[in-house]
Amino acid sequence: MRLVEQCLMIFVTNADGRATFVSREWIECTGQSLEDAVGFGWTKVVHPDDRETARMIVANAIQTQSPFSLRYRLLSREGQYMWVAAGAIPSFGPPDQTFLGFLGSITRIPEDEVMDLPADGSVGQFVLARGRPTPGSPLELTADLLLMVHSLVATAGVARLRPIIEEALHVVGVELAQAEQSGHDPTQLH
């Protein structure tokens, strides 16, 4: 159970909200492969009672092209549901600040912090664990640029660059998530 306790997962979506990348921690924590998670396959490991809430929050975030936060239950590799908090920021790129998708993180929430709460979320701000909205930051800008490059590489058909970009997205996502968990100011690069 130690592995699940430290789950810190990163994801990337396209403009339709379909997952295009999940970090290796997703695979380790949920047991779901990248191939099974992409598109909307990730919803298969969301608790059945929480799927509609997750779907509505993500759909609203896509429609408004806004950050979102979501609390729900996710099936662990061990076959037990764990409470998680997910949050994502939108990415925009050329031409004309076109909406590209989201970069997000998912972290485990200790059971005693959620008890009998239902799945819930909000659109319009990426709420940190400390309850503050994420300000614009160099890391977020880096994430936006990497998401743009990820999208361009995919459309250009340059497959050998994808792993490099995805690793960079992973590192930036981990930095953002660690800033969130530790309460550090995410506007400062380390």
Coordinates of N, CA and C in Angstrom, one line a residue:
M1 N 0.8 -1.2 0.0 CA 0.0 0.0 0.0 C 0.9 1.3 0.0
R2 N 2.1 1.1 0.3 CA 3.0 2.3 0.3 C 3.1 3.1 -1.0
L3 N 3.1 2.3 -2.1 CA 3.1 3.0 -3.4 C 1.9 3.8 -3.7
V4 N 0.7 3.4 -3.3 CA -0.5 4.1 -3.5 C -0.5 5.4 -2.7
E5 N 0.1 5.3 -1.5 CA 0.1 6.5 -0.6 C 0.9 7.6 -1.2
Q6 N 1.9 7.3 -2.1 CA 2.7 8.4 -2.7 C 2.3 8.7 -4.2
C7 N 1.1 8.3 -4.6 CA 0.7 8.6 -6.0 C 0.7 10.1 -6.3
L8 N 1.4 10.4 -7.3 CA 1.5 11.8 -7.8 C 1.5 11.6 -9.3
M9 N 0.4 11.8 -9.9 CA 0.2 11.4 -11.4 C 0.1 12.7 -12.2
I10 N 0.6 12.7 -13.4 CA 0.5 13.8 -14.4 C -0.2 13.3 -15.6
F11 N -1.0 14.2 -16.2 CA -1.7 13.9 -17.4 C -1.8 15.0 -18.3
V12 N -2.0 14.8 -19.6 CA -2.1 15.8 -20.7 C -3.3 15.4 -21.5
T13 N -4.1 16.3 -21.9 CA -5.3 16.1 -22.8 C -5.1 16.9 -24.0
N14 N -5.9 16.6 -25.0 CA -6.1 17.4 -26.2 C -7.2 18.4 -25.9
A15 N -7.6 19.1 -27.0 CA -8.7 20.1 -26.8 C -10.0 19.5 -26.6
D16 N -10.2 18.2 -27.0 CA -11.5 17.5 -26.8 C -11.5 16.9 -25.4
G17 N -10.5 17.0 -24.6 CA -10.5 16.4 -23.3 C -10.0 15.0 -23.3
R18 N -9.6 14.5 -24.4 CA -9.1 13.1 -24.4 C -7.7 13.0 -23.9
A19 N -7.4 12.1 -23.0 CA -6.0 12.0 -22.5 C -5.1 11.5 -23.6
T20 N -4.0 12.2 -23.7 CA -3.0 11.9 -24.7 C -1.7 11.4 -24.1
F21 N -1.6 11.6 -22.8 CA -0.4 11.2 -22.0 C -0.8 11.0 -20.5
V22 N -0.3 10.0 -19.9 CA -0.4 9.8 -18.5 C 1.0 9.4 -18.0
S23 N 1.4 9.9 -16.9 CA 2.8 9.6 -16.4 C 2.9 8.1 -15.9
R24 N 4.1 7.7 -15.8 CA 4.4 6.3 -15.3 C 3.8 6.1 -13.9
E25 N 3.6 7.1 -13.1 CA 3.0 7.0 -11.8 C 1.5 6.6 -12.0
W26 N 0.9 7.1 -13.0 CA -0.5 6.7 -13.3 C -0.6 5.1 -13.4
I27 N 0.3 4.6 -14.2 CA 0.4 3.2 -14.5 C 0.7 2.4 -13.2
E28 N 1.7 3.0 -12.4 CA 2.1 2.3 -11.2 C 0.9 2.3 -10.2
C29 N 0.2 3.5 -10.1 CA -0.8 3.6 -9.0 C -2.1 3.0 -9.4
T30 N -2.5 3.0 -10.7 CA -3.8 2.4 -11.1 C -3.7 1.1 -11.7
G31 N -2.5 0.7 -12.2 CA -2.4 -0.5 -12.9 C -2.9 -0.5 -14.3
Q32 N -3.4 0.7 -14.8 CA -4.0 0.9 -16.1 C -2.8 1.3 -17.0
S33 N -2.7 0.7 -18.2 CA -1.7 1.0 -19.1 C -2.0 2.3 -19.8
L34 N -1.0 2.9 -20.4 CA -1.1 4.1 -21.2 C -2.1 3.9 -22.3
E35 N -2.0 2.7 -23.0 CA -2.9 2.4 -24.1 C -4.4 2.3 -23.6
D36 N -4.6 1.8 -22.4 CA -6.0 1.8 -21.9 C -6.5 3.1 -21.3
A37 N -5.5 4.0 -20.9 CA -5.9 5.3 -20.3 C -6.2 6.3 -21.3
V38 N -5.6 6.3 -22.5 CA -5.7 7.4 -23.4 C -7.2 7.5 -23.9
G39 N -7.4 8.6 -24.5 CA -8.8 8.9 -24.9 C -9.6 9.1 -23.6
F40 N -10.7 8.5 -23.5 CA -11.5 8.5 -22.3 C -11.4 7.2 -21.5
G41 N -10.4 6.4 -21.8 CA -10.2 5.1 -21.1 C -10.0 5.3 -19.6
W42 N -9.4 6.4 -19.2 CA -9.1 6.7 -17.8 C -10.3 6.6 -17.0
T43 N -11.5 6.9 -17.6 CA -12.7 6.9 -16.8 C -13.1 5.6 -16.3
K44 N -12.5 4.5 -16.9 CA -12.8 3.1 -16.4 C -12.3 2.9 -15.0
V45 N -11.3 3.7 -14.5 CA -10.8 3.5 -13.2 C -11.4 4.5 -12.2
V46 N -12.3 5.3 -12.7 CA -13.0 6.3 -11.8 C -14.2 5.5 -11.2
H47 N -14.4 5.7 -9.9 CA -15.6 5.1 -9.2 C -16.8 5.3 -10.0
P48 N -17.7 4.3 -10.3 CA -18.9 4.5 -11.0 C -19.8 5.6 -10.5
D49 N -19.8 5.8 -9.2 CA -20.7 6.9 -8.6 C -20.1 8.3 -8.9
D50 N -18.8 8.3 -9.3 CA -18.2 9.6 -9.4 C -18.0 10.0 -10.9
R51 N -18.3 9.1 -11.8 CA -18.0 9.3 -13.2 C -18.8 10.5 -13.8
E52 N -20.0 10.6 -13.5 CA -20.8 11.7 -14.0 C -20.3 13.1 -13.5
T53 N -20.0 13.2 -12.3 CA -19.4 14.4 -11.7 C -18.1 14.8 -12.5
A54 N -17.2 13.8 -12.6 CA -16.0 14.0 -13.3 C -16.3 14.5 -14.8
R55 N -17.2 13.8 -15.4 CA -17.5 14.1 -16.8 C -18.0 15.5 -17.0
M56 N -18.9 15.9 -16.1 CA -19.5 17.3 -16.1 C -18.5 18.4 -15.9
I57 N -17.6 18.2 -14.9 CA -16.6 19.2 -14.6 C -15.6 19.3 -15.8
V58 N -15.2 18.2 -16.3 CA -14.2 18.3 -17.4 C -14.9 18.9 -18.6
A59 N -16.1 18.5 -18.9 CA -16.8 19.0 -20.1 C -17.0 20.5 -20.0
N60 N -17.3 21.0 -18.8 CA -17.5 22.4 -18.5 C -16.2 23.2 -18.7
A61 N -15.1 22.6 -18.2 CA -13.8 23.2 -18.3 C -13.4 23.2 -19.8
I62 N -13.7 22.2 -20.6 CA -13.4 22.2 -22.0 C -14.2 23.4 -22.7
Q63 N -15.5 23.4 -22.4 CA -16.3 24.4 -23.0 C -15.9 25.8 -22.7
T64 N -15.4 26.1 -21.5 CA -15.0 27.4 -21.1 C -13.5 27.6 -21.2
Q65 N -12.8 26.5 -21.5 CA -11.3 26.6 -21.7 C -10.7 27.2 -20.4
S66 N -11.1 26.6 -19.3 CA -10.7 27.1 -18.0 C -10.0 26.1 -17.1
P67 N -9.3 26.5 -16.1 CA -8.7 25.5 -15.2 C -9.8 24.8 -14.4
F68 N -9.5 23.6 -13.9 CA -10.5 22.9 -13.1 C -9.8 22.2 -12.0
S69 N -10.6 21.9 -11.0 CA -10.2 21.0 -9.8 C -11.3 20.0 -9.6
L70 N -10.9 18.8 -9.2 CA -11.9 17.7 -9.1 C -11.4 16.8 -8.0
R71 N -12.4 16.4 -7.1 CA -12.1 15.4 -6.1 C -13.0 14.2 -6.4
Y72 N -12.4 13.0 -6.5 CA -13.2 11.8 -6.8 C -12.4 10.6 -6.4
R73 N -13.0 9.4 -6.5 CA -12.4 8.1 -6.2 C -11.8 7.5 -7.4
L74 N -10.6 6.9 -7.3 CA -9.9 6.3 -8.4 C -9.5 4.9 -7.9
L75 N -9.7 3.9 -8.8 CA -9.3 2.5 -8.5 C -7.8 2.4 -8.5
S76 N -7.3 1.8 -7.4 CA -5.8 1.6 -7.3 C -5.5 0.2 -7.9
R77 N -4.2 0.1 -8.1 CA -3.6 -1.2 -8.6 C -4.1 -2.4 -7.7
E78 N -4.2 -2.1 -6.4 CA -4.6 -3.1 -5.4 C -6.1 -3.5 -5.5
G79 N -6.9 -2.8 -6.3 CA -8.3 -3.1 -6.4 C -9.1 -2.3 -5.4
Q80 N -8.6 -1.3 -4.7 CA -9.3 -0.6 -3.8 C -9.4 0.9 -4.3
Y81 N -10.5 1.6 -4.0 CA -10.7 2.9 -4.4 C -10.0 3.9 -3.4
M82 N -9.3 4.9 -4.0 CA -8.6 5.9 -3.2 C -9.2 7.2 -3.6
W83 N -9.3 8.1 -2.6 CA -9.7 9.5 -2.9 C -8.5 10.3 -3.5
V84 N -8.8 11.0 -4.6 CA -7.7 11.8 -5.2 C -8.3 13.2 -5.5
A85 N -7.3 14.1 -5.6 CA -7.6 15.5 -6.1 C -6.9 15.7 -7.4
A86 N -7.7 16.1 -8.4 CA -7.1 16.4 -9.7 C -7.3 17.9 -10.0
G87 N -6.3 18.4 -10.7 CA -6.5 19.8 -11.2 C -5.7 19.9 -12.4
A88 N -6.2 20.9 -13.3 CA -5.5 21.0 -14.6 C -5.6 22.5 -15.0
I89 N -4.6 22.9 -15.8 CA -4.6 24.2 -16.4 C -4.7 24.1 -17.9
P90 N -5.4 25.0 -18.5 CA -5.5 25.0 -20.0 C -4.2 25.4 -20.6
S91 N -4.0 25.0 -21.8 CA -2.8 25.4 -22.6 C -3.3 26.0 -23.9
F92 N -2.7 27.1 -24.3 CA -3.1 27.8 -25.5 C -1.8 28.0 -26.4
G93 N -2.0 28.0 -27.7 CA -0.9 28.2 -28.6 C -1.4 28.8 -29.9
P94 N -0.4 29.0 -30.8 CA -0.8 29.6 -32.1 C -1.6 28.6 -32.9
P95 N -2.4 29.1 -33.9 CA -2.5 30.5 -34.1 C -3.6 31.1 -33.2
D96 N -3.5 32.4 -32.9 CA -4.5 33.1 -32.2 C -4.9 32.5 -30.8
Q97 N -3.9 32.0 -30.1 CA -4.1 31.5 -28.8 C -5.2 30.3 -28.8
T98 N -5.0 29.4 -29.7 CA -5.9 28.3 -29.9 C -5.8 27.4 -28.7
F99 N -6.9 26.9 -28.2 CA -7.0 26.0 -27.0 C -6.4 24.7 -27.4
L100 N -5.4 24.2 -26.7 CA -4.7 22.9 -27.1 C -5.1 21.8 -26.2
G101 N -5.5 22.1 -24.9 CA -5.9 21.0 -24.0 C -5.5 21.4 -22.6
F102 N -5.2 20.4 -21.8 CA -4.9 20.6 -20.4 C -3.6 19.9 -20.0
L103 N -2.9 20.4 -19.0 CA -1.9 19.7 -18.3 C -2.3 19.7 -16.8
G104 N -2.4 18.5 -16.3 CA -2.9 18.3 -14.9 C -2.1 17.4 -14.1
S105 N -2.5 17.4 -12.8 CA -1.9 16.5 -11.8 C -3.0 15.9 -11.0
I106 N -2.7 14.7 -10.5 CA -3.7 14.0 -9.6 C -2.9 13.5 -8.4
T107 N -3.3 13.8 -7.2 CA -2.6 13.4 -6.0 C -3.6 12.7 -5.1
R108 N -3.1 11.8 -4.3 CA -4.0 11.1 -3.4 C -4.3 12.0 -2.2
I109 N -5.6 11.9 -1.7 CA -6.1 12.6 -0.6 C -6.2 11.6 0.6
P110 N -5.6 11.9 1.7 CA -5.8 11.0 2.9 C -7.3 10.8 3.2
E111 N -7.7 9.5 3.5 CA -9.1 9.2 3.7 C -9.7 10.1 4.8
D112 N -9.0 10.4 5.8 CA -9.6 11.2 6.9 C -10.0 12.6 6.5
E113 N -9.5 13.1 5.4 CA -9.8 14.4 4.9 C -11.1 14.5 4.1
V114 N -11.6 13.3 3.6 CA -12.7 13.3 2.8 C -13.9 12.6 3.4
M115 N -13.6 11.6 4.2 CA -14.7 10.8 4.9 C -15.9 10.6 4.0
D116 N -17.0 11.1 4.3 CA -18.2 10.8 3.6 C -18.6 11.9 2.6
L117 N -17.7 12.6 2.1 CA -17.9 13.7 1.1 C -18.2 13.0 -0.3
P118 N -19.0 13.7 -1.1 CA -19.2 13.2 -2.5 C -18.1 13.7 -3.4
A119 N -18.1 13.1 -4.6 CA -17.2 13.7 -5.6 C -17.6 15.1 -5.9
D120 N -16.7 16.0 -6.1 CA -17.0 17.4 -6.3 C -15.9 18.0 -7.1
G121 N -16.2 19.2 -7.7 CA -15.2 19.9 -8.4 C -15.6 21.3 -8.7
S122 N -14.7 22.1 -9.3 CA -15.0 23.4 -9.7 C -14.2 23.8 -11.0
V123 N -14.8 24.7 -11.7 CA -14.2 25.2 -13.0 C -13.9 26.7 -12.8
G124 N -12.8 27.1 -13.4 CA -12.4 28.5 -13.3 C -11.2 28.8 -12.6
Q125 N -10.8 27.9 -11.7 CA -9.5 28.0 -11.0 C -9.0 26.6 -10.7
F126 N -7.7 26.6 -10.7 CA -6.9 25.4 -10.3 C -6.7 25.6 -8.8
V127 N -7.4 24.9 -8.0 CA -7.4 25.1 -6.5 C -6.3 24.2 -5.9
L128 N -5.3 24.8 -5.3 CA -4.3 24.1 -4.6 C -4.8 23.4 -3.3
A129 N -4.0 22.5 -2.8 CA -4.3 21.9 -1.6 C -4.5 22.9 -0.4
R130 N -3.9 24.0 -0.5 CA -4.0 25.0 0.5 C -5.2 25.9 0.3
G131 N -5.9 25.7 -0.8 CA -7.1 26.5 -1.1 C -6.9 27.8 -1.9
R132 N -5.7 27.9 -2.5 CA -5.4 29.2 -3.2 C -5.5 28.8 -4.7
P133 N -5.9 29.8 -5.6 CA -5.8 29.6 -7.0 C -4.4 29.7 -7.4
T134 N -4.0 28.9 -8.5 CA -2.7 29.0 -9.0 C -2.5 30.3 -9.7
P135 N -1.5 31.1 -9.3 CA -1.2 32.3 -10.1 C -0.5 31.9 -11.4
G136 N -0.4 32.8 -12.4 CA 0.4 32.6 -13.5 C 1.9 32.4 -13.1
S137 N 2.6 31.5 -13.7 CA 3.9 31.3 -13.2 C 4.8 30.9 -14.4
P138 N 6.1 31.0 -14.2 CA 7.0 30.5 -15.2 C 6.9 29.0 -15.5
L139 N 6.5 28.2 -14.5 CA 6.3 26.8 -14.7 C 5.1 26.6 -15.5
E140 N 4.0 27.3 -15.3 CA 2.8 27.2 -16.1 C 3.0 27.6 -17.5
L141 N 3.8 28.6 -17.7 CA 4.1 29.0 -19.1 C 5.0 27.9 -19.8
T142 N 5.9 27.4 -19.0 CA 6.7 26.3 -19.6 C 5.8 25.1 -19.9
A143 N 4.8 24.8 -19.1 CA 3.8 23.7 -19.4 C 3.1 24.0 -20.6
D144 N 2.6 25.3 -20.8 CA 1.9 25.7 -22.0 C 2.7 25.5 -23.2
L145 N 3.9 25.9 -23.2 CA 4.8 25.8 -24.3 C 5.1 24.3 -24.7
L146 N 5.3 23.5 -23.7 CA 5.5 22.1 -23.9 C 4.3 21.4 -24.5
L147 N 3.1 21.8 -24.0 CA 1.9 21.3 -24.5 C 1.7 21.6 -26.0
M148 N 2.1 22.9 -26.3 CA 2.0 23.3 -27.7 C 3.0 22.5 -28.6
V149 N 4.2 22.3 -28.1 CA 5.2 21.5 -28.8 C 4.7 20.1 -28.9
H150 N 4.1 19.5 -27.9 CA 3.6 18.1 -27.9 C 2.6 18.0 -29.0
S151 N 1.7 19.0 -29.1 CA 0.6 19.0 -30.1 C 1.2 19.1 -31.5
L152 N 2.2 20.0 -31.7 CA 2.9 20.2 -33.0 C 3.6 18.9 -33.4
V153 N 4.3 18.3 -32.5 CA 5.1 17.1 -32.8 C 4.1 16.0 -33.2
A154 N 3.0 15.9 -32.6 CA 2.0 14.8 -32.9 C 1.5 15.1 -34.3
T155 N 1.2 16.3 -34.7 CA 0.6 16.6 -36.0 C 1.7 16.5 -37.1
A156 N 3.0 16.8 -36.7 CA 4.0 16.7 -37.7 C 4.5 15.3 -37.9
G157 N 4.1 14.4 -37.1 CA 4.5 13.0 -37.3 C 5.9 12.7 -36.9
V158 N 6.5 13.4 -36.0 CA 7.9 13.2 -35.6 C 7.9 12.4 -34.3
A159 N 7.7 11.1 -34.5 CA 7.5 10.3 -33.3 C 8.7 10.2 -32.4
R160 N 9.9 10.4 -32.9 CA 11.0 10.2 -32.0 C 11.1 11.4 -31.0
L161 N 10.5 12.5 -31.3 CA 10.5 13.6 -30.3 C 9.5 13.5 -29.2
R162 N 8.4 12.7 -29.4 CA 7.4 12.6 -28.4 C 7.9 12.2 -27.0
P163 N 8.7 11.2 -26.9 CA 9.2 10.8 -25.6 C 10.0 11.9 -24.9
I164 N 10.7 12.7 -25.6 CA 11.5 13.8 -25.0 C 10.5 14.8 -24.5
I165 N 9.5 15.2 -25.3 CA 8.6 16.2 -24.9 C 7.7 15.7 -23.7
E166 N 7.3 14.4 -23.8 CA 6.5 13.9 -22.7 C 7.3 13.8 -21.4
E167 N 8.6 13.5 -21.5 CA 9.5 13.5 -20.3 C 9.6 14.9 -19.7
A168 N 9.7 15.9 -20.6 CA 9.8 17.3 -20.1 C 8.5 17.7 -19.5
L169 N 7.3 17.3 -20.1 CA 6.0 17.6 -19.5 C 5.9 17.0 -18.1
H170 N 6.4 15.7 -18.0 CA 6.4 15.0 -16.7 C 7.1 15.8 -15.7
V171 N 8.3 16.2 -16.0 CA 9.2 17.0 -15.0 C 8.5 18.3 -14.6
V172 N 7.9 19.0 -15.6 CA 7.2 20.3 -15.2 C 6.0 20.0 -14.4
G173 N 5.2 18.9 -14.8 CA 4.1 18.6 -14.0 C 4.4 18.2 -12.6
V174 N 5.5 17.4 -12.4 CA 5.9 17.1 -11.1 C 6.3 18.3 -10.3
E175 N 7.0 19.2 -10.9 CA 7.4 20.5 -10.2 C 6.1 21.3 -9.8
L176 N 5.1 21.4 -10.7 CA 3.9 22.1 -10.3 C 3.2 21.4 -9.2
A177 N 3.1 20.0 -9.2 CA 2.4 19.3 -8.2 C 3.2 19.4 -6.9
Q178 N 4.5 19.3 -6.9 CA 5.3 19.4 -5.7 C 5.1 20.8 -5.1
A179 N 5.1 21.8 -5.9 CA 4.8 23.2 -5.4 C 3.5 23.2 -4.7
E180 N 2.5 22.6 -5.3 CA 1.1 22.5 -4.7 C 1.1 21.8 -3.4
Q181 N 1.8 20.6 -3.3 CA 1.8 19.9 -2.1 C 2.5 20.5 -1.0
S182 N 3.6 21.2 -1.3 CA 4.5 21.8 -0.3 C 4.0 23.2 0.2
G183 N 3.2 23.8 -0.6 CA 2.7 25.1 -0.3 C 3.7 26.2 -0.8
H184 N 4.7 25.8 -1.6 CA 5.7 26.8 -2.1 C 5.0 27.6 -3.2
D185 N 5.5 28.8 -3.4 CA 5.0 29.7 -4.4 C 5.4 29.1 -5.7
P186 N 4.3 28.7 -6.5 CA 4.6 28.1 -7.8 C 5.1 29.1 -8.9
T187 N 5.1 30.4 -8.5 CA 5.6 31.4 -9.5 C 7.1 31.5 -9.5
Q188 N 7.7 30.7 -8.6 CA 9.2 30.8 -8.5 C 9.8 29.5 -9.1
L189 N 10.7 29.6 -10.0 CA 11.4 28.4 -10.5 C 12.4 28.0 -9.5
H190 N 12.7 26.7 -9.4 CA 13.7 26.2 -8.5 C 15.1 26.3 -9.1

